Every structure is written in structure tokens, then in C-alpha cells.
Coordinates of C-alpha atoms in Angstrom, one line a residue:
M1 CA 209.4 58.3 -65.9
S2 CA 209.4 59.4 -62.2
R3 CA 206.5 61.5 -61.1
T4 CA 205.7 63.0 -57.7
L5 CA 202.1 63.9 -56.8
P6 CA 201.4 67.2 -55.0
G7 CA 201.4 66.9 -51.3
T8 CA 203.3 63.6 -51.2
M9 CA 206.9 64.7 -51.2
G10 CA 208.7 63.0 -48.4
R11 CA 205.9 60.6 -47.6
D12 CA 208.1 57.6 -47.2
R13 CA 210.8 59.5 -45.4
D14 CA 208.3 60.6 -42.7
P15 CA 207.8 57.5 -40.5
L16 CA 205.3 59.4 -38.3
T17 CA 203.0 60.1 -41.2
A18 CA 203.2 56.6 -42.5
S19 CA 202.6 55.2 -39.1
R20 CA 199.5 57.4 -38.7
G21 CA 198.2 56.2 -42.1
R22 CA 198.6 52.6 -41.0
D23 CA 197.1 53.1 -37.5
H24 CA 194.0 54.8 -38.9
G25 CA 193.7 52.2 -41.6
L26 CA 193.2 54.8 -44.2
G27 CA 193.6 54.3 -47.9
L28 CA 192.0 55.1 -51.2
G29 CA 188.3 54.7 -51.4
R30 CA 188.1 53.5 -47.8
T31 CA 185.4 54.8 -45.6
D32 CA 184.1 53.8 -42.3
S33 CA 180.9 52.4 -43.9
R34 CA 182.9 50.0 -46.1
D35 CA 182.6 46.3 -45.1
K36 CA 185.5 44.7 -43.5
L37 CA 186.4 41.0 -43.2
S38 CA 185.7 40.0 -39.6
K39 CA 188.8 37.9 -39.2
K40 CA 192.2 37.3 -40.9
M41 CA 191.2 33.7 -41.6
D42 CA 188.1 34.9 -43.4
F43 CA 190.4 36.6 -46.0
L44 CA 192.9 33.7 -46.3
L45 CA 190.1 31.1 -46.7
S46 CA 188.4 33.3 -49.3
V47 CA 191.5 33.7 -51.3
I48 CA 192.5 30.0 -51.0
G49 CA 189.0 29.0 -51.9
F50 CA 189.1 31.1 -55.0
A51 CA 192.5 30.0 -56.1
V52 CA 191.9 26.3 -55.4
D53 CA 189.2 25.2 -57.7
L54 CA 188.1 22.3 -59.9
G55 CA 191.1 22.9 -62.2
N56 CA 193.4 21.9 -59.4
V57 CA 191.8 18.5 -59.3
W58 CA 191.7 17.7 -63.0
R59 CA 194.0 20.0 -65.0
F60 CA 197.2 19.9 -63.0
P61 CA 197.5 16.1 -62.7
Y62 CA 196.8 15.6 -66.4
I63 CA 199.3 18.3 -67.5
C64 CA 201.9 17.0 -65.1
Y65 CA 201.9 13.4 -66.4
Q66 CA 201.6 14.6 -70.0
N67 CA 204.6 16.9 -69.7
G68 CA 207.3 14.7 -68.2
G69 CA 205.8 13.6 -64.8
G70 CA 208.1 14.7 -62.0
A71 CA 210.3 16.7 -64.4
F72 CA 207.3 19.0 -65.0
L73 CA 207.7 20.3 -61.5
I74 CA 210.9 22.1 -62.5
P75 CA 209.3 24.5 -65.1
Y76 CA 206.1 24.7 -62.9
T77 CA 208.1 25.9 -59.9
I78 CA 210.2 28.3 -62.0
M79 CA 207.1 29.8 -63.6
A80 CA 205.5 30.1 -60.1
I81 CA 208.5 31.9 -58.6
F82 CA 209.1 34.4 -61.4
G83 CA 205.7 34.8 -62.8
G84 CA 202.6 33.7 -60.9
V85 CA 203.6 34.6 -57.3
P86 CA 204.8 38.2 -58.1
L87 CA 201.6 38.9 -60.0
F88 CA 199.6 37.4 -57.1
Y89 CA 201.4 39.7 -54.6
M90 CA 201.0 42.7 -56.9
E91 CA 197.2 42.4 -57.0
L92 CA 196.9 41.8 -53.3
A93 CA 199.0 44.9 -52.6
L94 CA 197.0 47.0 -55.1
G95 CA 193.7 46.0 -53.7
Q96 CA 194.7 46.6 -50.1
F97 CA 196.3 50.0 -50.6
H98 CA 193.7 51.5 -52.9
R99 CA 190.7 49.8 -51.3
T100 CA 188.4 49.8 -54.2
G101 CA 187.3 47.5 -57.0
A102 CA 188.7 46.6 -60.4
I103 CA 187.1 49.6 -62.3
S104 CA 187.5 52.6 -60.0
I105 CA 191.0 51.6 -58.9
W106 CA 192.4 52.9 -62.3
K107 CA 191.6 56.5 -61.4
R108 CA 194.3 56.1 -58.7
I109 CA 196.8 54.3 -60.9
C110 CA 196.6 55.2 -64.6
P111 CA 193.1 56.5 -65.7
I112 CA 193.6 55.7 -69.4
F113 CA 193.7 52.0 -68.5
K114 CA 190.3 52.0 -66.8
G115 CA 188.9 49.8 -69.6
I116 CA 190.8 46.9 -67.9
G117 CA 188.3 47.0 -65.1
Y118 CA 185.3 46.8 -67.5
A119 CA 187.0 43.9 -69.4
I120 CA 187.5 42.0 -66.1
C121 CA 183.8 42.3 -65.3
I122 CA 182.8 41.0 -68.7
I123 CA 185.2 38.1 -68.4
G124 CA 183.8 37.4 -64.9
L125 CA 180.3 37.2 -66.5
Y126 CA 181.4 34.8 -69.2
V127 CA 183.1 32.5 -66.6
S128 CA 179.9 32.5 -64.5
F129 CA 177.9 31.4 -67.6
Y130 CA 179.7 28.1 -67.9
Y131 CA 181.5 27.5 -64.6
N132 CA 178.3 27.2 -62.5
T133 CA 177.0 24.7 -65.0
I134 CA 179.9 22.4 -64.2
I135 CA 179.0 22.7 -60.5
A136 CA 175.4 21.9 -61.4
W137 CA 176.6 18.7 -63.1
A138 CA 178.4 17.8 -59.8
L139 CA 175.2 18.5 -57.9
Y140 CA 173.3 16.2 -60.2
Y141 CA 175.9 13.5 -59.6
F142 CA 175.7 14.2 -55.8
Y143 CA 171.9 13.6 -55.9
S144 CA 172.3 10.5 -58.0
S145 CA 174.9 9.1 -55.5
F146 CA 172.2 8.5 -52.8
S147 CA 171.4 5.0 -54.0
E148 CA 172.4 1.6 -53.0
T149 CA 173.9 0.9 -56.4
L150 CA 175.4 3.9 -58.2
P151 CA 173.5 4.4 -61.5
W152 CA 176.8 4.4 -63.6
T153 CA 177.8 1.0 -62.3
S154 CA 176.2 -1.3 -64.9
C155 CA 174.9 -1.3 -68.5
D156 CA 171.3 -2.3 -67.5
N157 CA 169.8 1.2 -67.5
P158 CA 167.4 2.8 -70.0
W159 CA 170.0 5.2 -71.3
N160 CA 172.6 2.6 -72.1
T161 CA 173.3 1.4 -75.6
P162 CA 174.5 -2.0 -77.0
N163 CA 178.0 -0.4 -77.0
C164 CA 178.1 -0.2 -73.2
T165 CA 180.8 -2.4 -71.9
S166 CA 182.0 -2.9 -68.3
Y167 CA 185.4 -4.2 -67.4
F168 CA 185.1 -4.6 -63.7
G169 CA 184.3 -8.0 -62.2
K170 CA 184.3 -9.7 -65.6
S171 CA 186.7 -11.6 -67.7
N172 CA 187.1 -12.1 -71.5
I173 CA 185.6 -8.7 -72.3
S174 CA 186.1 -7.6 -75.9
W175 CA 186.7 -3.8 -76.0
T176 CA 186.5 -2.1 -79.4
N177 CA 186.7 1.5 -80.6
F178 CA 183.0 1.7 -80.3
S179 CA 182.8 0.4 -76.7
K180 CA 181.6 2.8 -74.0
S181 CA 181.9 2.4 -70.2
P182 CA 178.7 2.7 -68.1
A183 CA 180.2 5.9 -66.5
E184 CA 180.7 7.5 -69.9
E185 CA 177.2 6.7 -71.1
F186 CA 175.7 8.0 -67.8
Y187 CA 177.6 11.3 -68.3
T188 CA 177.0 11.8 -72.0
R189 CA 173.5 10.4 -72.4
K190 CA 171.8 10.7 -69.0
V191 CA 173.3 13.8 -67.5
L192 CA 174.1 15.8 -70.7
G193 CA 171.8 14.2 -73.2
I194 CA 174.4 15.2 -75.8
H195 CA 173.4 12.4 -78.2
E196 CA 170.2 14.4 -78.8
A197 CA 172.1 17.4 -80.1
D198 CA 173.6 18.0 -83.5
G199 CA 176.6 20.1 -82.4
L200 CA 176.3 23.8 -82.1
D201 CA 174.2 24.0 -85.2
D202 CA 171.3 22.4 -83.1
V203 CA 171.9 22.3 -79.4
G204 CA 168.4 20.8 -78.7
G205 CA 166.1 21.6 -75.7
L206 CA 166.7 22.4 -72.1
H207 CA 167.6 19.7 -69.6
W208 CA 165.1 20.4 -66.8
Q209 CA 167.0 18.4 -64.1
L210 CA 170.1 20.5 -64.8
L211 CA 168.0 23.6 -64.8
L212 CA 166.8 22.8 -61.3
C213 CA 170.4 22.0 -60.1
L214 CA 171.7 25.3 -61.5
F215 CA 168.8 27.2 -59.8
I216 CA 169.9 25.6 -56.5
I217 CA 173.5 26.6 -57.1
F218 CA 172.7 30.2 -57.8
T219 CA 170.3 30.3 -54.8
I220 CA 173.3 29.3 -52.6
V221 CA 175.5 31.9 -54.3
Y222 CA 173.0 34.7 -53.8
F223 CA 172.4 34.1 -50.1
S224 CA 176.2 33.8 -49.6
L225 CA 176.9 37.1 -51.3
W226 CA 173.9 39.3 -50.8
K227 CA 175.1 40.8 -47.5
G228 CA 178.7 41.3 -48.5
V229 CA 182.0 39.8 -47.5
K230 CA 180.9 39.3 -43.9
T231 CA 178.5 36.6 -45.1
S232 CA 180.7 35.0 -47.7
G233 CA 183.7 35.2 -45.3
K234 CA 181.8 32.8 -43.0
V235 CA 180.6 30.5 -45.7
V236 CA 184.1 29.8 -46.9
W237 CA 185.0 28.3 -43.5
V238 CA 183.0 25.3 -44.7
T239 CA 183.5 25.4 -48.5
A240 CA 187.3 26.1 -48.3
T241 CA 188.1 23.5 -45.7
L242 CA 185.8 20.6 -46.5
P243 CA 187.7 19.8 -49.8
Y244 CA 190.9 19.2 -47.9
V245 CA 189.2 16.7 -45.5
V246 CA 187.7 14.9 -48.5
L247 CA 191.0 14.9 -50.4
F248 CA 192.8 13.2 -47.5
I249 CA 190.1 10.6 -47.2
L250 CA 190.2 9.9 -50.9
L251 CA 194.0 9.8 -50.8
I252 CA 194.1 7.2 -48.0
R253 CA 191.4 5.1 -49.8
G254 CA 193.2 5.4 -53.1
A255 CA 196.6 4.4 -51.6
T256 CA 195.0 1.1 -50.4
L257 CA 193.7 0.1 -53.8
P258 CA 195.4 -2.6 -55.8
G259 CA 197.6 -1.1 -58.5
A260 CA 197.7 2.4 -56.8
W261 CA 201.5 2.3 -57.0
R262 CA 201.3 2.1 -60.8
G263 CA 199.4 5.3 -61.0
I264 CA 201.9 7.1 -58.6
L265 CA 204.9 5.9 -60.6
F266 CA 203.2 7.1 -63.8
Y267 CA 202.4 10.4 -62.2
L268 CA 205.9 11.2 -60.9
R269 CA 208.3 9.3 -63.2
P270 CA 210.5 12.1 -64.7
N271 CA 211.0 12.3 -68.4
W272 CA 213.9 14.8 -68.6
E273 CA 213.8 15.0 -72.4
K274 CA 210.5 16.8 -72.1
L275 CA 212.3 19.9 -70.5
T276 CA 213.7 20.7 -74.0
D277 CA 210.2 21.0 -75.4
T278 CA 208.8 24.6 -75.5
T279 CA 205.3 23.3 -75.1
V280 CA 206.1 22.0 -71.6
W281 CA 207.2 25.5 -70.5
V282 CA 204.1 27.1 -72.1
D283 CA 201.8 24.6 -70.2
A284 CA 203.7 25.3 -66.9
A285 CA 203.2 29.0 -67.4
A286 CA 199.6 28.8 -68.3
Q287 CA 198.8 26.3 -65.5
I288 CA 200.4 28.5 -62.7
F289 CA 198.7 31.6 -64.1
F290 CA 195.2 30.1 -64.2
S291 CA 195.7 28.3 -60.9
L292 CA 196.6 31.4 -58.9
G293 CA 194.1 33.5 -60.8
P294 CA 195.5 37.1 -61.1
G295 CA 193.6 39.3 -63.5
F296 CA 190.1 38.2 -62.6
G297 CA 189.7 41.1 -60.2
V298 CA 189.1 38.7 -57.2
L299 CA 192.3 39.4 -55.4
L300 CA 191.8 43.2 -55.8
A301 CA 188.3 42.9 -54.4
L302 CA 189.0 40.6 -51.5
A303 CA 192.2 42.5 -50.5
S304 CA 190.3 45.8 -50.5
Y305 CA 188.3 44.7 -47.4
N306 CA 191.5 44.1 -45.4
P307 CA 193.0 46.5 -42.8
F308 CA 195.4 49.0 -44.3
N309 CA 198.4 47.5 -42.5
N310 CA 197.6 43.8 -43.1
N311 CA 200.7 41.8 -44.2
C312 CA 199.7 41.1 -47.8
Y313 CA 203.2 39.9 -48.5
R314 CA 202.9 37.0 -46.1
D315 CA 199.4 36.3 -47.4
A316 CA 200.6 36.1 -51.0
I317 CA 203.3 33.6 -50.0
I318 CA 201.0 31.4 -47.9
T319 CA 198.1 31.2 -50.3
S320 CA 200.4 30.6 -53.3
V321 CA 202.2 27.7 -51.6
V322 CA 198.9 26.2 -50.4
N323 CA 197.5 26.4 -53.9
C324 CA 200.5 24.7 -55.5
L325 CA 200.7 22.0 -52.9
T326 CA 196.9 21.3 -53.3
S327 CA 197.5 20.8 -57.0
F328 CA 200.3 18.4 -56.2
L329 CA 198.2 16.5 -53.7
S330 CA 195.3 16.2 -56.1
G331 CA 197.6 14.4 -58.5
F332 CA 198.1 11.6 -56.0
V333 CA 194.4 11.4 -55.3
I334 CA 193.6 11.1 -59.0
F335 CA 196.5 8.8 -60.1
T336 CA 196.2 6.2 -57.3
V337 CA 192.7 5.6 -58.7
L338 CA 193.9 5.6 -62.3
G339 CA 196.5 3.0 -61.3
Y340 CA 193.7 0.9 -59.7
M341 CA 191.7 1.1 -62.9
A342 CA 194.6 0.1 -65.0
E343 CA 195.2 -2.9 -62.7
M344 CA 191.6 -4.0 -63.0
R345 CA 191.5 -3.6 -66.8
D346 CA 194.9 -5.1 -67.2
V347 CA 196.0 -2.2 -69.4
E348 CA 198.6 0.6 -69.1
V349 CA 197.8 3.7 -67.0
E350 CA 198.0 6.0 -70.1
D351 CA 195.1 4.1 -71.6
V352 CA 192.8 5.2 -68.8
A353 CA 194.1 8.7 -68.3
K354 CA 193.3 10.3 -71.7
D355 CA 190.9 13.0 -70.5
K356 CA 192.2 16.4 -69.3
G357 CA 188.9 18.1 -68.9
P358 CA 185.8 17.6 -66.8
S359 CA 185.5 14.0 -68.2
L360 CA 188.3 13.0 -65.8
L361 CA 186.0 14.0 -62.9
F362 CA 182.7 12.9 -64.4
I363 CA 183.7 9.7 -66.2
T364 CA 187.1 8.2 -65.1
Y365 CA 187.0 8.9 -61.4
P366 CA 183.3 8.0 -60.9
E367 CA 183.9 4.7 -62.8
A368 CA 186.6 3.8 -60.3
I369 CA 184.5 4.8 -57.3
A370 CA 181.6 2.6 -58.5
N371 CA 183.7 -0.5 -58.2
M372 CA 185.1 0.3 -54.7
V373 CA 183.8 -1.1 -51.4
G374 CA 181.6 1.6 -50.0
S375 CA 181.1 3.2 -53.4
T376 CA 178.1 5.2 -52.3
F377 CA 179.9 7.0 -49.5
F378 CA 182.9 7.8 -51.6
A379 CA 180.8 9.1 -54.4
I380 CA 178.8 11.4 -52.1
I381 CA 181.9 12.9 -50.5
F382 CA 183.7 13.2 -53.9
F383 CA 180.9 15.2 -55.5
L384 CA 180.4 17.2 -52.4
M385 CA 184.0 18.2 -52.6
M386 CA 183.6 19.2 -56.2
I387 CA 180.6 21.4 -55.3
T388 CA 182.4 23.2 -52.6
L389 CA 185.5 23.7 -54.7
G390 CA 183.4 25.2 -57.4
L391 CA 181.3 27.4 -55.1
D392 CA 184.4 29.0 -53.6
S393 CA 185.6 30.2 -57.0
T394 CA 182.1 31.4 -57.9
F395 CA 181.9 33.4 -54.7
G396 CA 185.2 35.1 -55.5
G397 CA 184.5 35.7 -59.2
L398 CA 181.1 37.3 -58.6
E399 CA 182.3 39.3 -55.6
A400 CA 184.9 40.8 -58.0
V401 CA 182.2 42.0 -60.3
I402 CA 180.0 43.2 -57.5
T403 CA 182.8 45.2 -55.7
A404 CA 184.0 46.7 -59.0
I405 CA 180.6 48.0 -60.1
M406 CA 179.4 49.1 -56.6
D407 CA 182.6 51.0 -56.0
E408 CA 182.3 52.7 -59.4
Y409 CA 178.7 53.7 -58.9
P410 CA 178.4 54.1 -55.1
H411 CA 175.7 56.8 -55.1
V412 CA 173.4 54.5 -57.0
L413 CA 174.2 51.1 -55.5
S414 CA 175.7 51.6 -52.0
N415 CA 172.3 51.0 -50.2
R416 CA 171.0 48.5 -52.8
R417 CA 173.4 45.7 -52.6
E418 CA 170.8 42.9 -52.1
I419 CA 168.8 44.1 -55.2
F420 CA 172.0 44.5 -57.3
V421 CA 173.3 41.1 -56.4
L422 CA 169.9 39.6 -57.2
G423 CA 169.9 41.3 -60.6
L424 CA 173.5 40.1 -61.3
V425 CA 172.6 36.5 -60.3
I426 CA 169.6 36.6 -62.6
V427 CA 171.8 37.8 -65.5
C428 CA 174.3 35.0 -64.8
F429 CA 171.5 32.4 -64.6
T430 CA 169.9 33.6 -67.8
G431 CA 173.3 33.6 -69.6
S432 CA 173.9 30.0 -68.5
L433 CA 170.7 28.7 -70.1
S434 CA 172.4 27.8 -73.4
T435 CA 174.8 25.5 -71.4
L436 CA 171.8 23.6 -70.0
T437 CA 170.6 22.4 -73.4
Q438 CA 171.3 18.9 -74.7
G439 CA 174.3 20.3 -76.5
G440 CA 175.2 22.5 -73.6
A441 CA 178.6 20.8 -73.1
Y442 CA 179.7 22.2 -76.5
V443 CA 178.8 25.7 -75.3
V444 CA 180.7 25.1 -72.0
K445 CA 183.8 24.1 -74.0
L446 CA 183.5 27.1 -76.3
L447 CA 183.2 29.6 -73.4
E448 CA 185.9 27.9 -71.4
E449 CA 188.3 28.2 -74.4
F450 CA 187.5 31.7 -75.5
G451 CA 185.6 33.5 -72.7
A452 CA 188.6 33.6 -70.4
G453 CA 191.5 32.4 -72.5
C454 CA 193.9 34.8 -74.1
S455 CA 191.8 37.8 -73.2
I456 CA 192.4 37.4 -69.5
I457 CA 196.1 36.9 -70.0
A458 CA 196.3 40.0 -72.2
V459 CA 194.4 42.0 -69.5
V460 CA 196.9 41.0 -66.8
F461 CA 199.8 41.8 -69.2
L462 CA 198.4 45.4 -69.6
E463 CA 197.8 45.6 -65.9
A464 CA 201.4 44.7 -65.1
I465 CA 202.6 47.2 -67.7
A466 CA 200.3 50.0 -66.4
V467 CA 201.4 49.5 -62.7
S468 CA 205.1 49.0 -63.3
W469 CA 205.8 51.4 -66.2
F470 CA 203.1 54.1 -66.0
Y471 CA 202.2 54.3 -62.3
G472 CA 205.8 53.7 -61.6
I473 CA 207.6 50.8 -59.8
Q474 CA 209.0 53.2 -57.2
R475 CA 205.6 54.7 -56.4
F476 CA 204.1 51.3 -56.1
C477 CA 206.9 50.1 -53.8
N478 CA 206.4 53.3 -51.7
D479 CA 202.7 52.3 -51.4
V480 CA 203.7 48.9 -50.2
K481 CA 206.1 50.4 -47.7
S482 CA 203.4 52.7 -46.3
M483 CA 201.3 49.6 -45.6
L484 CA 203.9 47.1 -44.4
G485 CA 206.7 49.3 -43.1
F486 CA 209.3 47.8 -45.6
S487 CA 209.8 48.2 -49.3
P488 CA 209.8 45.2 -51.7
G489 CA 213.3 44.0 -52.6
V490 CA 215.1 43.9 -55.9
Y491 CA 213.7 40.5 -56.8
W492 CA 210.1 41.7 -56.7
R493 CA 210.9 44.9 -58.6
V494 CA 212.7 43.1 -61.4
C495 CA 209.8 40.6 -61.6
W496 CA 207.2 43.3 -61.8
V497 CA 209.0 45.5 -64.3
A498 CA 210.4 42.8 -66.7
V499 CA 210.1 39.2 -65.8
S500 CA 206.3 38.9 -65.1
P501 CA 205.3 40.9 -68.3
A502 CA 207.7 38.7 -70.3
F503 CA 206.1 35.7 -68.6
L504 CA 202.6 36.8 -69.8
A505 CA 203.8 37.8 -73.3
F506 CA 205.3 34.3 -73.6
I507 CA 202.0 32.7 -72.9
I508 CA 200.1 35.0 -75.2
V509 CA 202.4 34.5 -78.2
S510 CA 202.6 30.7 -77.7
S511 CA 198.9 30.4 -77.4
L512 CA 198.3 32.4 -80.6
L513 CA 200.9 30.4 -82.5
D514 CA 199.6 27.0 -81.3
Q515 CA 195.9 26.7 -82.1
P516 CA 195.0 23.0 -82.2
P517 CA 191.5 22.0 -83.5
L518 CA 188.8 22.4 -80.9
M519 CA 187.1 19.1 -80.2
L520 CA 184.8 17.6 -77.6
F521 CA 184.2 13.8 -77.6
D522 CA 184.0 13.0 -81.3
Y523 CA 182.7 16.4 -82.3
Q524 CA 185.1 18.8 -84.1
Y525 CA 184.0 22.4 -83.8
P526 CA 183.2 24.0 -87.3
E527 CA 185.1 27.1 -88.4
W528 CA 182.1 29.4 -87.8
T529 CA 182.1 28.5 -84.1
I530 CA 185.8 29.3 -83.8
S531 CA 185.0 32.7 -85.3
V532 CA 182.3 33.2 -82.7
G533 CA 184.8 32.2 -80.0
F534 CA 187.2 34.9 -81.1
L535 CA 184.4 37.4 -81.1
I536 CA 183.6 36.4 -77.5
G537 CA 187.2 36.9 -76.5
A538 CA 187.4 40.2 -78.3
S539 CA 184.1 41.5 -76.8
S540 CA 185.8 41.8 -73.4
F541 CA 189.2 43.0 -74.4
I542 CA 187.9 45.6 -76.8
W543 CA 186.8 47.8 -73.9
I544 CA 190.4 48.6 -73.2
P545 CA 191.2 50.5 -76.4
V546 CA 187.6 51.8 -76.6
Y547 CA 188.0 53.5 -73.2
M548 CA 191.5 54.8 -74.1
V549 CA 190.0 56.6 -77.2
Y550 CA 187.1 57.9 -75.1
K551 CA 189.3 59.2 -72.4
L552 CA 191.7 61.0 -74.8
A553 CA 188.7 62.4 -76.7
W554 CA 186.9 63.9 -73.7
T555 CA 190.0 65.3 -71.9
P556 CA 190.5 69.0 -72.8
G557 CA 193.8 70.4 -74.0
S558 CA 196.3 69.5 -76.7
F559 CA 197.1 65.8 -77.4
K560 CA 200.3 66.0 -75.3
Q561 CA 198.4 67.6 -72.4
R562 CA 195.6 65.1 -72.7
L563 CA 198.0 62.2 -72.7
A564 CA 199.8 63.6 -69.6
V565 CA 196.5 63.9 -67.7
C566 CA 195.3 60.5 -68.8
I567 CA 198.3 58.6 -67.5
R568 CA 198.5 60.6 -64.2
P569 CA 196.6 59.4 -61.2
E570 CA 193.4 61.5 -60.6
K571 CA 193.6 61.0 -56.8
S572 CA 196.4 60.4 -54.4
V573 CA 196.2 58.7 -51.0
R574 CA 196.3 62.2 -49.4
D575 CA 193.1 63.1 -51.2
Q576 CA 191.4 60.5 -49.1
Q577 CA 192.9 61.3 -45.7
P578 CA 192.4 64.1 -43.1
D579 CA 194.5 67.1 -43.6
S580 CA 196.4 66.4 -40.4
L581 CA 197.7 63.2 -42.0
C582 CA 198.8 65.1 -45.1
M583 CA 201.2 67.4 -43.2
V584 CA 204.8 66.6 -43.8
S585 CA 207.6 67.9 -41.6
V586 CA 210.1 70.0 -43.6
P587 CA 213.8 69.7 -42.6

């Protein structure tokens, strides 16, 4: 349905007015006091740092080899072109034009969908509860790497069991189903202490070393975010670029290892039959979605600090390509080392590449590093890379929550950012305590599966519907034109209206139909924990229908009048600009 707001008739036909709007850098919610990113690169590095995270290093390589090797790149590329990148571009454009966070932005788009903003904030909190714990694990490894002999090299440590078995440097080793590598026992028994827990029924006590590591992580996060994007925009110059330096160092080292070619062949060997499997396409869609990260409110928040006429179209293309290429590069880094391990163990590559989660980073790769020349150096830079990859994403995720809440309640929080950020960090730290117990890894897995699983995909699905169908694709394209001077083409319009929502619906339906048993190590999650997981997922999404009912109930008039008001933007761009810019020449 086509709708025209009062005072906006002819906006896009009046180049003088549009030019003035761009020159003055005016947009919704933008005031002179609002922070601005100092440089263009601050924004690009912030977005790249958020999009490129730990998942690029472990999830993409595993999914690629599991789903047809080089053949997987075909569905991955298709899903990126028609699903991931259009959604990425949409969020950057929305944030830059409306210049406000994920909650208050819905007043200017479609007020009845404002619950999406609250859902995004709750999902952001759930992610912070477990994601920073993974960074704390990396910090623990980083500290442990400062030793002449890495502690996960041998089986002669107090935490090792009689089942500990090391392949490297030995012959005639008998490996059974009960055998454990030194790296695995260091991770599960020393770092996690998971053997002391009885599943989620009894998670045991707190691990004080991890508590200290997490405290350090949140301290870094606080002092990077407390002053706003001007501070975090400088920090990402280190945290977003250092991982690429380390990746290239590790790639060169991995390529020189014996058997590296075996890993590369295994990684890229195409299995064309896999393309007929629906699961492969589901995995490709899910991977590109979670890799680019639309829906978390981060792109909205970061883009809202851009100049009004910034070329967000070019930014979307650049950052999407960098993200995808980083995932592809990480695959070479990981599989050269897996090929080396297969060579040393005299087994097939698939026998050492069974883990798709954090275990790949905390067991498999460290085990290979421990048996390299210069193992201490490579361990230090590897875990430093993991820490910086994780911190970037944490900065973006929490900045999304901070921007959303501060923009929604400016009269209360505008001059109290430091105190508000401190309170938010304390909440996140407190919420993470359960993940620091001896059974904390079970909690991390539960939150990872349900805290930001189907709920975030459903949120983005409704966001795409609200923008394309309720706000109107023509109005949205006019907004983009007022910023960039050109309107998105037919390809982008078709993707936003039909293809991208179908892409998201495809992931949602496939995920709901395919619910494999949830397991971690040898522990299968009981039914009651799965129920708890669904409640966690529902606790964020439920805010969308709750707010819809609230909005309709408190809006005066008949039901038809209420509905009309609730789907019509409360404010237009002209409401935020001087009267002189609202004047339109009449032919």
C-alpha cells in the first residue's frame, strides 16, 4: 500500500531539497550533540570487526568440508548474493538514514513493530552471557602459552588421566575409544573442569581463574565503550587488523608443514552430489546469515553515527566481501594444520576434523601448535588473534544495546553514558557467572543454541517484512536516494520484498523441522534443558507480539483507526529538519 506523509510530496523530485538534506547531514534523530565516527575507516573497521568473529575461524571451515568441500561455495555464494548482502545493505541504510538505535527507529518505520527493538536488546544480552566466556577461555590459553613447554603438550601433568595418549614423536601408540589427547584433557579438565560437574543438573562451583579472565575481558570492554564510538572506533584499529596479520603468519607456517596439502585437498575437493541435499543449502543460508550478522542491531547502531550522505551501498559491498573472503582464508589456515596432524598420526583428515564448535580452536589446533617448532610463539599469537576477534564482536553487540536504550530514553541517559555502560557491563558479567562453573560449557552450548538461534532469524524476518511491506519499498528506496543521490535498482528491490524474506523463512522452517539431539562431548542434554532452551528463545521474541497488543490497546479510536495509526510512521524526516528544508517548490 502506497502512503505519502504530509509535507513530503515531491521530496525526491526536488534535487535542491535533497541536496540540502545531504549537505547539512540531517536525518531522523540526529542532533549536533550526537557522537560521530571520526574517520570513515573507523566505521569500516568496526563493521568488519563485528562481522568477522570466532565463527569465521571454526564454523565456516567445518561446514565447508562437511557439505561438499569446494562445491559448498556455490550455495554459499548464492545465499550471500540473494539473502545475506541485501539484508546487510538494508540495515546499514536504515541506520544511516534514521540515525537512531534499534528501539526508537520503529517510530519512524512502523510503530507496531517496536517490540523488535526490545527483542534485539534481550538477544544481545544473552549473547554477551556466553560469548565473552569463550573469549575468557582464549585469555586463559593466552596466559598459559607463556611457558617454555606448552602445558597441553604431554600427559605428565596433574590433571591428566591414564587415558591420556599422545601421538606426536612416538610410534606404536595404541589409540582406543577411551583415549584422550593432552590438548583435550587440558581443555576439559584443567580449563573447564567439566569432569567435576554432573551435567546441567549439577554444574558445580565457580572456576576462579576463568572468573578473573572474564573480569579482565569486561574491563577492556568497558573502557573501550564508556566514552562512545569515538573510543571504540580507535580500539578497532588494533582489534580488527591484528587478526589478519596473525592469519597470514599462521597460513604461511601451516603451508610449510608436512601433509598440509592433504588438508587443503580435503577442504576444497568438490563433492557435487552434496548440492542435491537440502541440508547443504540450509547450512549455507544459516552460515552467511550468522556470519554477516544482520538483525543484532549492530549495523543499525554503527551506521547511525555516519554522515548522512555516506555511501552505505559501497560499505555494504566492501564489508560483505571482506567477511566472506576471511571465512575462506580461515579454512586454509585450519586445514593446513589438520592435514599436518593427519600426516603425523598416519590417519585420514576426517579423523582429526570432527569438531565444529570451540573444540576445534581449543583442542585440535592447539594440539598441532604444541608440536611445531616455535610452538610458544605460535600459541601466543593464535590466542591473541582469538581474543581480538572476540572483542570486536563484543564491542559491536553491546554498542547496539547501548545505542538502542540511550536513544529511546535520552532525557534520562544522555549525560550518564559512563554510568549506564558500567551498569550494563555489570549485568552482563553477572549473567555470565553460570558459564564460569565447572559445568559452564554446558550452559554456553545451551545459550549458543537457543539464546540467538531461531529467535534472531525470526526477528530479522519480521524486520524485512516491516520495512518492505509496511513502511513500503518505494519509501525506503526514496530514503536511500535522498542519502546517496541514486535509487536502489530492481535487483535490490526484488530481494528486499521477496527473496530475502523467503531466504529467512527457509532457514526458520528448516531449523524447526530438523532438531537433532543436543550434545556436548559425551553428554546428551536431557529433555527439561531443551524446554528451558525454548523458553530462553521465546523470552526475547515474545516482546514483539506483546508490544503489538499494547500498542493497539493504548491507541485511541476504532480498531481500523488504531491499526492505521500503528502502522504509519509517527515522525517523518521533515519533522527533524528546519522548516527551510521542508519547503518544496510547486510547479
